[in-house]
Structures are given as structure tokens and as C-alpha cells.
Coordinates of C-alpha atoms in Angstrom, one line a residue:
Chain A
M1429 CA 57.2 134.1 127.5
S1430 CA 61.0 133.7 128.3
D1431 CA 61.5 130.6 126.2
K1432 CA 60.0 132.1 123.0
K1433 CA 63.3 133.4 121.7
P1434 CA 65.4 130.2 121.8
K1435 CA 62.5 128.3 120.1
R1436 CA 62.5 130.9 117.3
R1437 CA 66.2 130.6 117.0
E1438 CA 66.0 126.9 116.8
F1439 CA 63.5 127.0 114.2
L1440 CA 65.8 129.2 112.2
F1441 CA 68.7 126.9 112.6
T1442 CA 66.6 123.8 111.5
A1443 CA 65.2 125.7 108.6
S1444 CA 68.7 126.9 107.5
Y1445 CA 70.1 123.3 107.8
A1446 CA 67.1 122.0 105.7
V1447 CA 67.6 124.5 103.0
G1448 CA 71.3 124.0 103.0
A1449 CA 71.0 120.2 102.8
V1450 CA 68.5 120.6 99.8
G1451 CA 71.0 122.9 98.2
V1452 CA 73.9 120.5 98.7
A1453 CA 71.9 117.6 97.4
A1454 CA 70.9 119.7 94.3
V1455 CA 74.5 120.3 93.6
I1456 CA 75.8 116.8 94.2
W1457 CA 73.2 115.1 92.0
P1458 CA 74.4 116.4 88.6
L1459 CA 77.9 115.4 89.7
I1460 CA 76.8 111.9 90.4
D1461 CA 74.4 111.6 87.4
Q1462 CA 77.1 112.6 84.9
M1463 CA 78.6 109.3 85.4
N1464 CA 75.5 107.4 84.3
P1465 CA 75.3 106.2 80.6
D1466 CA 75.1 109.3 78.5
A1467 CA 72.8 110.1 75.5
S1468 CA 75.3 108.9 72.9
V1469 CA 75.7 105.5 74.7
K1470 CA 72.0 105.1 75.0
A1471 CA 71.5 106.0 71.2
L1472 CA 73.3 102.7 70.2
A1473 CA 70.3 100.8 71.5
S1474 CA 69.7 98.4 68.6
T1475 CA 71.7 96.3 66.1
E1476 CA 70.6 94.4 63.0
V1477 CA 72.4 91.2 62.2
D1478 CA 72.4 89.1 59.0
V1479 CA 72.4 85.5 60.1
S1480 CA 72.0 83.8 56.6
S1481 CA 75.4 82.5 56.6
V1482 CA 75.3 80.7 60.0
K1483 CA 75.2 76.9 59.7
P1484 CA 73.6 74.5 62.3
G1485 CA 75.9 74.1 65.2
N1486 CA 77.6 77.3 64.7
T1487 CA 77.6 80.4 66.8
I1488 CA 78.4 84.0 65.8
T1489 CA 79.2 86.7 68.3
V1490 CA 78.2 90.3 67.7
L1491 CA 78.6 93.4 69.7
W1492 CA 75.5 95.2 71.0
R1493 CA 75.9 98.0 73.4
G1494 CA 79.5 97.1 73.8
K1495 CA 78.5 93.6 74.9
P1496 CA 78.9 90.4 73.0
V1497 CA 75.7 88.6 72.0
F1498 CA 75.9 84.9 71.0
I1499 CA 73.6 83.9 68.1
R1500 CA 73.7 80.1 67.9
R1501 CA 71.9 78.0 65.2
R1502 CA 71.2 74.9 67.2
T1503 CA 71.3 71.4 65.9
Q1504 CA 68.3 69.2 66.5
D1505 CA 70.2 67.2 69.1
E1506 CA 70.9 70.4 71.1
I1507 CA 67.3 71.4 71.0
T1508 CA 66.2 68.0 72.2
E1509 CA 68.8 68.0 74.9
A1510 CA 67.6 71.4 76.1
K1511 CA 63.9 70.4 76.1
L1512 CA 64.5 67.2 77.9
V1513 CA 66.0 68.9 81.1
K1514 CA 63.8 68.7 84.1
M1515 CA 62.9 72.1 85.7
E1516 CA 63.9 70.8 89.2
D1517 CA 67.5 70.2 87.8
L1518 CA 67.9 73.9 87.2
K1519 CA 69.3 76.5 89.5
H1520 CA 67.3 79.3 87.5
P1521 CA 64.3 77.3 86.1
E1522 CA 63.4 78.6 82.6
K1523 CA 61.9 76.5 79.9
D1524 CA 63.7 76.2 76.7
E1525 CA 60.7 77.3 74.7
D1526 CA 60.7 80.6 76.7
R1527 CA 64.3 81.2 76.0
A1528 CA 64.3 80.4 72.2
K1529 CA 61.1 81.4 70.6
N1530 CA 62.3 79.9 67.3
P1531 CA 64.0 76.8 68.7
E1532 CA 66.6 76.8 66.0
W1533 CA 68.0 80.1 67.0
L1534 CA 69.3 80.9 70.5
V1535 CA 70.0 84.6 71.0
M1536 CA 71.6 85.6 74.3
L1537 CA 74.1 87.9 75.9
G1538 CA 77.4 86.2 75.9
I1539 CA 78.1 87.3 79.4
C1540 CA 78.5 85.1 82.3
T1541 CA 76.1 86.2 85.0
H1542 CA 78.7 85.7 87.6
L1543 CA 81.3 88.5 87.0
G1544 CA 80.9 89.3 83.3
C1545 CA 83.4 87.2 81.4
V1546 CA 82.6 85.9 78.0
P1547 CA 82.0 82.0 78.1
L1548 CA 83.6 79.7 75.6
N1549 CA 81.4 77.8 73.0
D1550 CA 81.0 74.0 72.9
K1551 CA 82.6 73.6 76.2
G1552 CA 81.8 72.5 79.7
D1553 CA 79.9 69.5 81.2
Y1554 CA 76.5 70.3 79.5
D1555 CA 77.5 70.7 75.9
G1556 CA 76.8 74.4 76.0
W1557 CA 79.1 77.0 77.3
F1558 CA 81.9 77.3 79.9
C1559 CA 83.2 80.3 81.6
P1560 CA 86.9 80.1 82.1
C1561 CA 87.1 82.9 84.7
H1562 CA 85.4 81.1 87.7
G1563 CA 84.1 77.8 86.2
S1564 CA 80.4 78.3 85.4
H1565 CA 78.8 75.7 83.2
Y1566 CA 75.9 76.4 80.9
D1567 CA 73.7 74.0 78.9
T1568 CA 72.6 74.1 75.3
S1569 CA 69.9 76.6 76.2
G1570 CA 72.5 78.9 78.0
R1571 CA 71.1 78.0 81.4
I1572 CA 73.4 77.8 84.4
R1573 CA 74.0 74.2 85.6
K1574 CA 77.1 74.2 87.6
G1575 CA 79.4 76.9 89.1
P1576 CA 79.1 80.2 90.9
A1577 CA 76.9 82.1 88.3
P1578 CA 73.5 82.8 89.9
T1579 CA 71.3 83.0 86.8
N1580 CA 71.0 81.8 83.2
M1581 CA 72.6 83.9 80.4
E1582 CA 70.3 86.8 79.7
V1583 CA 68.1 86.8 76.6
P1584 CA 67.9 90.3 75.3
K1585 CA 64.9 91.7 73.4
Y1586 CA 65.1 90.7 69.8
E1587 CA 63.0 89.9 66.8
F1588 CA 63.3 88.4 63.3
V1589 CA 62.9 91.3 60.9
N1590 CA 62.8 88.8 58.1
A1591 CA 64.0 85.2 57.8
N1592 CA 67.7 86.3 57.6
T1593 CA 67.9 89.2 59.8
I1594 CA 67.7 89.5 63.6
K1595 CA 67.2 92.8 65.3
I1596 CA 68.7 93.0 68.8
G1597 CA 67.4 95.7 71.2
Chain B
M804 CA 106.2 116.9 123.5
S805 CA 108.9 119.2 124.6
D806 CA 109.5 121.1 121.5
H807 CA 106.7 123.6 121.8
D808 CA 109.1 126.2 123.3
Y809 CA 111.5 125.8 120.4
Q810 CA 113.0 129.1 119.2
P811 CA 114.9 129.6 116.0
T812 CA 118.3 131.1 116.4
S813 CA 118.4 133.4 113.5
K814 CA 116.4 136.7 113.6
L815 CA 114.8 135.9 110.2
G816 CA 113.9 132.4 111.4
K817 CA 112.3 133.8 114.5
W818 CA 110.4 136.4 112.5
F819 CA 109.0 133.7 110.1
N820 CA 108.4 131.1 112.7
D821 CA 106.2 133.5 114.7
R822 CA 104.0 133.9 111.6
L823 CA 104.0 130.3 110.4
P824 CA 105.8 127.8 112.9
L825 CA 107.3 125.6 110.1
L826 CA 110.6 125.6 111.8
T827 CA 108.9 124.3 115.0
L828 CA 107.4 121.5 113.0
S829 CA 110.8 120.6 111.4
N830 CA 112.4 120.8 114.8
H831 CA 109.7 118.4 116.2
L832 CA 110.4 116.0 113.3
S833 CA 114.1 116.0 113.8
E834 CA 114.1 115.9 117.6
Y835 CA 111.2 113.3 117.7
P836 CA 112.1 110.8 120.3
T837 CA 112.1 107.3 118.9
P838 CA 112.5 104.0 120.8
K839 CA 116.2 103.0 120.5
N840 CA 115.5 99.3 119.9
L841 CA 113.6 99.7 116.6
N842 CA 114.6 97.1 114.1
Y843 CA 114.6 97.1 110.3
W844 CA 111.0 96.1 110.1
W845 CA 110.3 99.6 111.3
T846 CA 112.0 101.2 108.3
F847 CA 109.1 100.4 105.9
G848 CA 107.2 103.6 106.8
G849 CA 109.9 105.6 105.3
I850 CA 110.2 103.2 102.3
L851 CA 106.5 103.6 101.7
T852 CA 106.7 107.3 101.7
F853 CA 109.4 107.0 99.1
C854 CA 107.1 104.6 97.1
L855 CA 104.2 107.1 97.1
I856 CA 106.4 109.9 96.0
A857 CA 108.0 107.8 93.3
Q858 CA 104.6 106.8 91.9
I859 CA 103.4 110.4 92.0
V860 CA 106.5 111.7 90.2
T861 CA 106.6 109.0 87.5
G862 CA 102.8 109.1 87.2
I863 CA 102.8 112.8 86.4
A864 CA 105.5 112.2 83.8
L865 CA 103.4 109.3 82.3
A866 CA 100.3 111.5 82.2
M867 CA 102.2 114.0 79.9
H868 CA 102.2 111.3 77.2
Y869 CA 99.3 108.9 77.9
I870 CA 96.0 109.3 76.1
A871 CA 92.8 108.1 77.9
D872 CA 90.8 107.0 75.0
S873 CA 89.7 103.5 74.3
D874 CA 91.0 103.8 70.6
L875 CA 94.3 105.4 71.6
A876 CA 95.2 104.3 75.1
F877 CA 96.9 101.0 74.1
A878 CA 98.9 102.7 71.4
S879 CA 99.9 105.6 73.6
V880 CA 101.3 103.2 76.1
E881 CA 103.4 101.6 73.3
H882 CA 104.3 105.1 72.2
I883 CA 105.7 105.8 75.7
M884 CA 107.6 102.5 75.6
R885 CA 109.2 103.1 72.2
D886 CA 109.3 106.8 71.4
V887 CA 109.2 109.0 74.5
N888 CA 112.7 109.7 75.8
Y889 CA 113.3 107.4 78.8
G890 CA 109.6 106.5 78.6
W891 CA 110.4 102.8 79.0
L892 CA 112.2 103.6 82.2
I893 CA 109.5 105.9 83.6
R894 CA 106.7 103.4 82.8
Y895 CA 108.6 100.3 84.2
V896 CA 109.5 102.3 87.4
H897 CA 105.7 103.2 87.7
A898 CA 104.4 99.7 86.9
N899 CA 106.9 97.8 89.1
G900 CA 106.6 100.6 91.6
A901 CA 103.1 99.5 92.3
S902 CA 104.2 96.1 93.2
M903 CA 107.1 97.4 95.3
F904 CA 104.6 99.7 97.1
F905 CA 102.4 96.6 98.0
L906 CA 105.4 94.6 98.9
A907 CA 106.4 97.3 101.4
V908 CA 102.8 97.9 102.7
Y909 CA 102.3 94.1 103.3
I910 CA 105.6 94.0 105.3
H911 CA 104.5 97.1 107.2
I912 CA 101.2 95.5 108.0
F913 CA 102.6 92.2 109.1
R914 CA 105.1 94.1 111.3
A915 CA 102.2 95.8 112.9
L916 CA 100.4 92.5 113.4
Y917 CA 103.5 90.9 115.0
Y918 CA 104.4 93.7 117.4
G919 CA 100.8 94.7 118.2
S920 CA 101.2 98.2 116.8
Y921 CA 97.4 98.4 116.1
K922 CA 96.6 98.2 119.9
S923 CA 95.6 101.0 122.2
P924 CA 96.6 103.8 122.0
R925 CA 97.3 103.5 118.2
E926 CA 94.0 102.3 116.9
V927 CA 93.5 105.5 114.9
I928 CA 96.9 105.1 113.2
W929 CA 95.9 101.7 112.3
I930 CA 92.5 102.5 110.9
I931 CA 93.9 105.5 108.8
G932 CA 96.5 102.9 107.6
M933 CA 93.7 100.5 106.5
I934 CA 91.9 103.4 104.6
I935 CA 95.2 104.1 102.9
Y936 CA 95.5 100.4 102.0
L937 CA 92.0 100.4 100.5
L938 CA 92.7 103.5 98.6
M939 CA 96.0 101.9 97.3
M940 CA 94.0 98.9 96.0
M941 CA 91.6 101.1 94.2
T942 CA 94.3 103.2 92.7
A943 CA 96.4 100.1 91.7
F944 CA 93.3 98.6 90.1
M945 CA 92.4 101.7 88.2
G946 CA 95.9 102.2 87.0
Y947 CA 96.0 98.6 85.8
V948 CA 93.0 99.4 83.5
L949 CA 94.7 102.4 81.8
P950 CA 97.1 100.5 79.3
W951 CA 93.8 99.0 77.9
G952 CA 95.2 95.5 77.4
Q953 CA 93.2 92.3 77.7
M954 CA 93.9 92.0 81.4
S955 CA 93.0 95.7 81.9
F956 CA 89.7 95.2 80.2
W957 CA 88.7 91.9 81.8
G958 CA 90.0 92.8 85.2
A959 CA 88.0 95.9 85.2
T960 CA 85.0 93.9 84.0
V961 CA 85.2 91.3 86.7
I962 CA 85.9 93.8 89.5
T963 CA 83.1 96.3 88.6
N964 CA 80.8 93.3 88.3
L965 CA 81.4 92.6 92.0
F966 CA 78.9 95.4 92.7
S967 CA 76.2 93.8 90.7
A968 CA 75.9 91.3 93.6
V969 CA 74.3 94.1 95.6
P970 CA 70.6 93.4 95.9
F971 CA 68.1 95.5 93.8
V972 CA 70.4 98.4 93.0
G973 CA 73.4 96.3 91.9
E974 CA 72.9 96.6 88.1
G975 CA 72.3 100.4 88.5
I976 CA 75.5 100.7 90.4
V977 CA 77.5 98.8 87.8
S978 CA 76.2 100.8 84.8
W979 CA 76.8 104.0 86.8
L980 CA 80.4 102.9 87.3
W981 CA 80.8 102.0 83.6
G982 CA 78.9 105.0 82.2
G983 CA 77.5 102.5 79.7
F984 CA 76.3 98.9 79.3
A985 CA 79.8 97.5 79.4
V986 CA 83.4 98.6 80.3
D987 CA 84.1 101.1 77.6
N988 CA 85.5 104.5 76.8
P989 CA 83.6 106.3 79.5
T990 CA 85.0 103.8 82.0
L991 CA 88.5 104.5 81.0
T992 CA 88.3 108.2 81.2
R993 CA 86.8 108.2 84.6
F994 CA 89.4 105.7 85.8
Y995 CA 92.1 107.9 84.6
A996 CA 90.7 110.9 86.4
L997 CA 90.3 108.9 89.6
H998 CA 93.8 107.2 89.2
Y999 CA 95.2 110.7 89.2
L1000 CA 93.2 111.9 92.2
L1001 CA 93.5 109.1 94.6
P1002 CA 97.2 109.2 95.3
F1003 CA 96.8 112.8 96.5
L1004 CA 94.1 111.6 98.9
I1005 CA 96.5 109.0 100.1
L1006 CA 99.3 111.7 100.5
G1007 CA 96.8 113.5 102.7
L1008 CA 96.0 110.5 104.8
V1009 CA 99.7 109.7 105.1
V1010 CA 100.2 113.2 106.8
L1011 CA 97.3 112.1 109.2
H1012 CA 98.9 108.7 109.6
I1013 CA 102.2 110.3 110.8
W1014 CA 100.5 113.0 112.9
A1015 CA 98.5 110.3 114.6
L1016 CA 101.8 108.4 115.1
H1017 CA 103.5 111.4 116.7
V1018 CA 100.9 111.7 119.4
P1019 CA 101.7 108.4 121.3
G1020 CA 104.9 107.9 119.5
N1021 CA 106.3 104.7 118.0
N1022 CA 105.5 101.2 119.2
N1023 CA 108.7 99.1 119.5
P1024 CA 109.8 95.5 119.4
I1025 CA 109.1 94.8 122.9
G1026 CA 105.8 96.6 122.8
I1027 CA 106.0 98.4 126.1
D1028 CA 105.2 102.0 126.9
I1029 CA 108.3 104.1 127.2
K1030 CA 109.0 107.4 128.7
K1031 CA 109.8 110.1 126.1
P1032 CA 112.4 111.5 125.8
S1033 CA 114.5 109.2 128.1
K1034 CA 117.4 106.8 128.1
D1035 CA 115.1 104.5 126.0
T1036 CA 114.8 106.9 123.1
V1037 CA 117.1 108.5 120.4
P1038 CA 116.1 111.6 118.3
F1039 CA 114.7 110.8 114.9
H1040 CA 117.6 112.8 113.3
P1041 CA 120.2 111.5 112.7
Y1042 CA 119.6 108.0 114.1
I1043 CA 116.5 106.9 112.4
V1044 CA 117.1 109.0 109.3
I1045 CA 120.3 107.1 108.7
K1046 CA 118.8 103.8 109.4
D1047 CA 115.8 104.3 107.3
G1048 CA 118.1 105.7 104.6
F1049 CA 120.2 102.6 104.5
A1050 CA 117.1 100.3 104.4
L1051 CA 115.7 102.4 101.6
L1052 CA 118.9 101.9 99.6
M1053 CA 118.6 98.2 100.1
F1054 CA 115.0 98.3 99.0
I1055 CA 115.9 100.4 95.9
I1056 CA 118.3 97.7 94.9
V1057 CA 115.5 95.1 94.8
F1058 CA 113.3 97.6 93.0
A1059 CA 116.0 98.3 90.4
F1060 CA 116.4 94.6 89.9
F1061 CA 112.8 94.3 88.8
V1062 CA 112.9 97.5 86.7
F1063 CA 116.1 96.7 84.9
Y1064 CA 116.2 92.9 84.8
S1065 CA 112.7 91.6 84.8
P1066 CA 110.4 94.4 84.3
N1067 CA 107.4 92.3 83.2
I1068 CA 107.8 89.4 85.5
L1069 CA 105.1 90.8 87.8
G1070 CA 102.7 91.7 85.0
H1071 CA 100.8 89.4 82.7
A1072 CA 101.6 88.7 79.0
D1073 CA 97.9 89.0 78.1
N1074 CA 98.1 92.8 78.9
Y1075 CA 100.2 93.2 75.8
I1076 CA 97.2 92.4 73.7
E1077 CA 94.8 95.2 73.1
A1078 CA 91.4 95.0 75.0
N1079 CA 88.8 93.0 73.1
P1080 CA 85.3 92.9 74.4
M1081 CA 84.4 89.7 72.4
V1082 CA 87.1 87.4 73.9
T1083 CA 88.0 86.7 77.5
P1084 CA 91.5 85.5 78.1
A1085 CA 91.5 81.9 79.2
H1086 CA 92.8 82.6 82.6
I1087 CA 92.0 85.9 84.4
V1088 CA 94.2 86.7 87.3
P1089 CA 94.6 90.1 89.2
E1090 CA 97.9 91.4 90.0
W1091 CA 99.8 89.4 92.7
Y1092 CA 99.0 91.8 95.5
L1093 CA 95.3 91.2 95.2
L1094 CA 95.4 87.5 94.9
P1095 CA 94.5 86.5 98.6
F1096 CA 91.4 88.6 98.3
Y1097 CA 90.6 87.0 94.9
A1098 CA 90.9 83.6 96.4
I1099 CA 88.5 84.5 99.2
L1100 CA 86.0 85.8 96.6
R1101 CA 86.2 82.6 94.5
S1102 CA 86.1 80.2 97.4
V1103 CA 82.5 81.1 98.3
P1104 CA 80.0 79.4 95.9
D1105 CA 77.5 82.2 96.2
K1106 CA 78.0 85.4 94.2
L1107 CA 76.7 87.9 96.9
F1108 CA 78.3 86.1 99.9
G1109 CA 81.6 85.8 97.9
V1110 CA 81.7 89.5 97.6
I1111 CA 80.7 90.0 101.2
A1112 CA 83.5 87.7 102.3
M1113 CA 86.1 89.5 100.2
F1114 CA 85.2 92.9 101.8
A1115 CA 84.7 91.3 105.3
S1116 CA 88.3 90.1 105.1
I1117 CA 89.5 93.6 105.1
F1118 CA 87.0 94.7 107.6
V1119 CA 88.2 92.3 110.2
L1120 CA 91.5 93.9 109.9
V1121 CA 90.0 97.3 110.6
I1122 CA 88.3 96.1 113.7
L1123 CA 91.3 94.1 114.8
P1124 CA 92.2 96.5 117.8
W1125 CA 88.9 95.3 119.4
L1126 CA 89.0 91.7 118.3
D1127 CA 92.5 91.2 120.0
T1128 CA 91.8 91.2 123.7
S1129 CA 95.4 90.8 124.8
K1130 CA 96.9 93.7 126.7
I1131 CA 100.4 92.6 125.7
R1132 CA 101.4 94.3 122.4
S1133 CA 104.5 92.4 121.2
A1134 CA 104.4 88.8 120.0
V1135 CA 107.8 88.6 121.7
F1136 CA 106.0 88.1 125.0
R1137 CA 103.1 86.0 123.6
P1138 CA 104.4 82.5 122.9
L1139 CA 101.0 81.2 121.6
Y1140 CA 100.2 84.2 119.5
R1141 CA 103.6 84.0 117.8
Q1142 CA 102.6 80.5 116.5
F1143 CA 99.2 81.6 115.4
Y1144 CA 100.8 84.7 113.8
W1145 CA 103.0 82.5 111.6
I1146 CA 100.1 80.2 110.8
L1147 CA 98.1 83.2 109.6
F1148 CA 101.1 84.4 107.6
I1149 CA 101.3 81.0 105.9
D1150 CA 97.6 81.0 105.4
V1151 CA 97.7 84.4 103.5
L1152 CA 100.5 83.1 101.3
I1153 CA 98.4 79.9 100.5
L1154 CA 95.4 82.1 99.7
G1155 CA 97.7 84.2 97.4
Y1156 CA 98.9 81.0 95.6
M1157 CA 95.2 79.7 95.3
G1158 CA 94.1 83.0 93.8
A1159 CA 96.5 82.4 91.0
M1160 CA 95.3 78.9 90.3
P1161 CA 92.1 77.8 88.6
A1162 CA 89.2 77.6 91.0
E1163 CA 88.5 74.0 90.7
G1164 CA 89.2 70.6 92.4
L1165 CA 91.8 70.5 95.0
Y1166 CA 92.7 74.2 94.6
L1167 CA 89.2 75.2 95.4
L1168 CA 89.2 72.9 98.5
V1169 CA 92.4 74.3 99.9
A1170 CA 91.2 77.9 99.1
R1171 CA 88.1 77.2 101.1
V1172 CA 90.0 75.8 104.1
A1173 CA 92.4 78.7 103.9
T1174 CA 89.5 81.2 103.8
A1175 CA 87.8 79.7 106.7
Y1176 CA 90.9 79.8 108.7
Y1177 CA 91.6 83.4 107.9
F1178 CA 88.3 84.4 109.5
I1179 CA 88.7 81.9 112.4
H1180 CA 92.1 83.6 113.2
F1181 CA 90.6 87.0 113.6
L1182 CA 87.1 86.3 114.8
I1183 CA 87.7 83.3 117.1
I1184 CA 91.3 82.8 117.9
M1185 CA 92.3 86.5 118.6
P1186 CA 89.5 87.2 121.1
I1187 CA 89.9 83.9 123.1
L1188 CA 93.8 83.9 122.8
G1189 CA 94.1 87.3 124.7
R1190 CA 92.1 86.0 127.6
K1191 CA 93.6 82.5 127.9
E1192 CA 97.2 82.9 126.9
K1193 CA 99.9 82.8 129.5
T1194 CA 102.4 85.6 128.6
I1195 CA 106.0 86.1 129.4
P1196 CA 106.6 89.0 132.0
L1197 CA 107.3 92.4 130.3
P1198 CA 110.6 94.3 131.1
L1199 CA 110.2 97.6 132.8
S1200 CA 112.1 99.4 130.1
I1201 CA 114.1 98.9 126.9
T1202 CA 117.4 99.1 128.8
E1203 CA 116.3 97.2 131.9
P1204 CA 116.9 93.6 130.6
I1205 CA 120.4 94.6 129.6
I1206 CA 121.7 96.7 132.4
G1207 CA 119.1 96.0 135.0
G1208 CA 119.1 92.2 135.1
S1209 CA 116.3 89.9 134.8
P1210 CA 112.7 91.1 134.0
D1211 CA 111.5 88.7 136.7
L1212 CA 108.7 90.3 138.7
A1213 CA 110.3 89.8 142.1
N1214 CA 113.4 91.7 140.9
I1215 CA 111.3 94.4 139.5
I1216 CA 109.4 94.9 142.9
K1217 CA 112.7 94.9 144.6
K1218 CA 114.2 97.5 142.3
K1219 CA 111.2 99.7 142.6
S1220 CA 111.4 99.7 146.3
L1221 CA 115.2 100.6 146.2
N1222 CA 114.4 103.6 143.9

């Protein structure tokens, strides 16, 4: 058959391109992946915080994985206010019970879910937090109520090691 | 181009040129026929080349003293300012040089918009220019992060967080950009590496930009095709070299004013406070040259669509050669476009001002109207205007209106039949 040779050549070309593409991808991947968080960054996964000195109505800010975490000891008024909010009024509906297992303590990443600024305490139209960058208002449960942020402030994984110590991460 | 048969006069020159035709290139550049009616708005290409070289030279000098480490960066910048010989001068030239670079590039872009320089056959020059502009913004942004002040840190946080708006993979992209869970040392070191790399990519693209320009030749204030070389052109050297040189001197006076008399006026006081991941400054604003885009970002209430609108505002510029349906290049002969051009110009200034103001109340409303108008200009007005507008008749050549009488069509036909 006269067309056998070109076919064989085409097969060789295609096979060469395929092997070449796999080779290029294999070389590029380490160059891309080196930019991902490295082992030393990942190793700083958890932080323990002593909260015994925090009085009701006060917030402390601690650094966890380079990010600020708000730990607020809420007053009874704030807890009531957070619990009374109707789900249909929320942009990102979450119950207060689900955000603060122990209602007295609200632990969340102090990072506005819009573009990552640190919101200010006791500010805004909902008695919670206000982000000065682009005007997002959060309530006493750290839920987004008004402004461009799409979701509530994130609650990280944490646990009470004992009555006075919170372990984040 | 007529210079392909160029021969060096000296024997050595001929020997060398036969092996590497650099002398042919330099002859092409000096003989390059340029429209003789170019005005001073055309001098910003040369000014921009100067800006790029000034940034690269001062940048390399700074790199000899700067330390890209989140614990040392802020102090090393102060070390440059206080201890390094002439460090204050080199850093102020570099920091203000970025602003001067953008000032010149905005004039250059608005000149192209006014005189229709982006239109056929110069679309590729325009697109390369837009890529250069994008790279400039990336380079400037990463450079602003390096002093590791409060604005550096929070500017970097806000801008990198833009990518978290991407559905599904957004968070992954952001932590890949950061090399961690927040802007931190890995972010600083990679921004430094890229800040050093990108200017050389820009330099390469500038060569392509000029190469692409030298194929059709310069556009000109009346926007007509001209014969090259002809009575309508002058050689680049000495005519344009001298004119560009004079404009450059004027530009350097403005540049020097900023460097020597108000070196910090274009910066932000918060950047003299070291980066603190626990406290966001009360009012985050980007550098002035990014403000219009920042206003567009903030004027859209949805995060993802805000980011899309911001990138789209640059993309509409890239596809402008196809959005503008008018065959007439220069606004001189487009009375309606001329008015819309100035409305757009004012619109962009308003957006810039709104970008510096807090995003609330009346500011937000005005920013939204200005954002809407920006897109209406490019996506609706430009395509329709090109079809509907009654334009003024074009002259036959640059000299024709002066020595050949009126550009009136009847005269032109008469003159043609006489020739």
C-alpha cells in the first residue's frame, strides 16, 4: 500500500509530540508547585491561646498561620442579639449556635471575606465588626449583613483544651 | 523601506555589516521617514523609553542594597534612605519614576485614543502596548510591596485576594500566589524576583512595539495614510530626535520637581509604618495610577463581578480596534467623537477621584455611574458612532491643505484630473 509510509510517519510525529508534552509538563510542574505553601509554613498549623484574662465584651486578636484570629468573649446582650436574627435576613445564613459552640466565646478568622482586610471591633451598623476597606458590616456573630463581602467571617477549627485555653487549628 | 540597500562607507563597517547588519539597522532608525506634522503628544514614546531605562538603572542600584526578607526589608529601605551614598536620591527617583512612567503612559494612550492610532493597520502595535501596560501595572504593584510598609502589605493582601473571587479554584490560586496562608515572607521574596524580571520582559515587548510601529510607520495628527518617504515626511534624525529630546528635557524638569521638592506627595504616609498583619490601615488606597480601576472594582456590589468588571475595563481597550467602526482615524475629522473623547477623559478622571474616596454614599453612586459610562463609551457609543457620524472630509496629504488649497472634495477631484 502506497499510503502506509505517511501514516507511519504521522504516528511517529504524534507519539513524539505526546512524549514531548508529557516531558514539558513534568518539568513545569515542580516549577509551579514550588510556589505553593512549603513544609515549614504548613508546620505552623496550630496555636494555643490563654484566654483567662479576657473580660466579657472584649476581643483579643492572635496570629494563626500569619492570619489574625478574633477571640471575643461576648456579653449576654450580644449573644441574645445574635440569636434573635432571622435566617431570611442573612446573606449567608448560619445559626449563631453553629458558629459559637460555647455561646460566650466567638472564635473566627479576623479577615473580611471580601478582600482580606482586618475588620474593626465594635463598629458598624450591626454592633459587630466593620471593614474599613470596602465597607462590609458584620453582626455580633461575625455574619455578613451589609456590604460587598460574600460570606460570614470564617470560623476555624478550634477546641477548648481546658477552661482557659483555646487551641486553634 | 528603502534602506535595505544601505552600504557602510568604511571598509571595516562593510566587513562588519555583512556579518551582522547592525549598521543597516541604525541607518534605518536614523533615516526612518516620520510624518512632518507630528505634535508634542508624539514625544511620549521616547519619554517612556527613558522612563523604562531610568527604572531599570535605579532598580539595579537599589537591588544592591535592598534585602527581600519580611524581617529586614523595611529596615533595609530605611538603610538605603539614610546610610547608602545617594541612596535617598536613587530610591526617590525610582519611586517617583514609577509615577512618571504611568503619567507618560496615560498621555501616550490618550494620544492614541484621540488620533485613532490603534486602528488598522496598527492594531498589533496597540495590543503589544496594552500588554506592556498590563505588565507595567503588575511590576508597579509588586514594587510597591517591597518596602514592606503597611500599604505594601495591605495592598498586596487586597490585590491578591481578587483572585479568590475565581469560582472553585480561587482559594487555591491565592495560597499559591502567597506561598502560605497569608501575605508573608514567601510572598515578598517571589514578588522581588518577579519585580526584577518583568521590566526586562517589558523591554523586549518595547522592541516589538517599535518594530511593529516601523512596518506601517507613525500615525499623525490628521490620521491619513502618507507616502513614505515623501514631501510629507522628515527623517527621524535629526528632526524627531531633537524634538523628542526637547520634550524629554521638559519632562525631566517635572520629574525632578517631584524627586527634589515633594518626593513623598505621590506616596502614602502609612507606608512608613512597618507591615503589621494584625491591623489594617483605616483607609486603603492603591497608588494614584491604579485608582480608576480600583473605583470600578468597588462600584460593583458583587465580589466576582467586581473583579470581572475591573479586568474587562482593560480588555475593552485591547479590542478597541474592532469596537471602533469608524474608518477615519483622527478625532480632528470626527466632530462628535471629539466630544465623546473628552467625556470619556473626564469620566476616567472622575473614576480616579472616586477610587481615592471611601466607597459609600454619594461617592459610590457617582463611581457607579462613571463605571457604567466607561463601558457604554466603548461597547455602545464607539460601534454606533463609527456608522452614524458625519465626518469632515480628509485632506489628500499633510501639505495639501496648506499649499494645495481647500480639502473640499470637488477641488480634490479637479486636482487629480489635472495631475
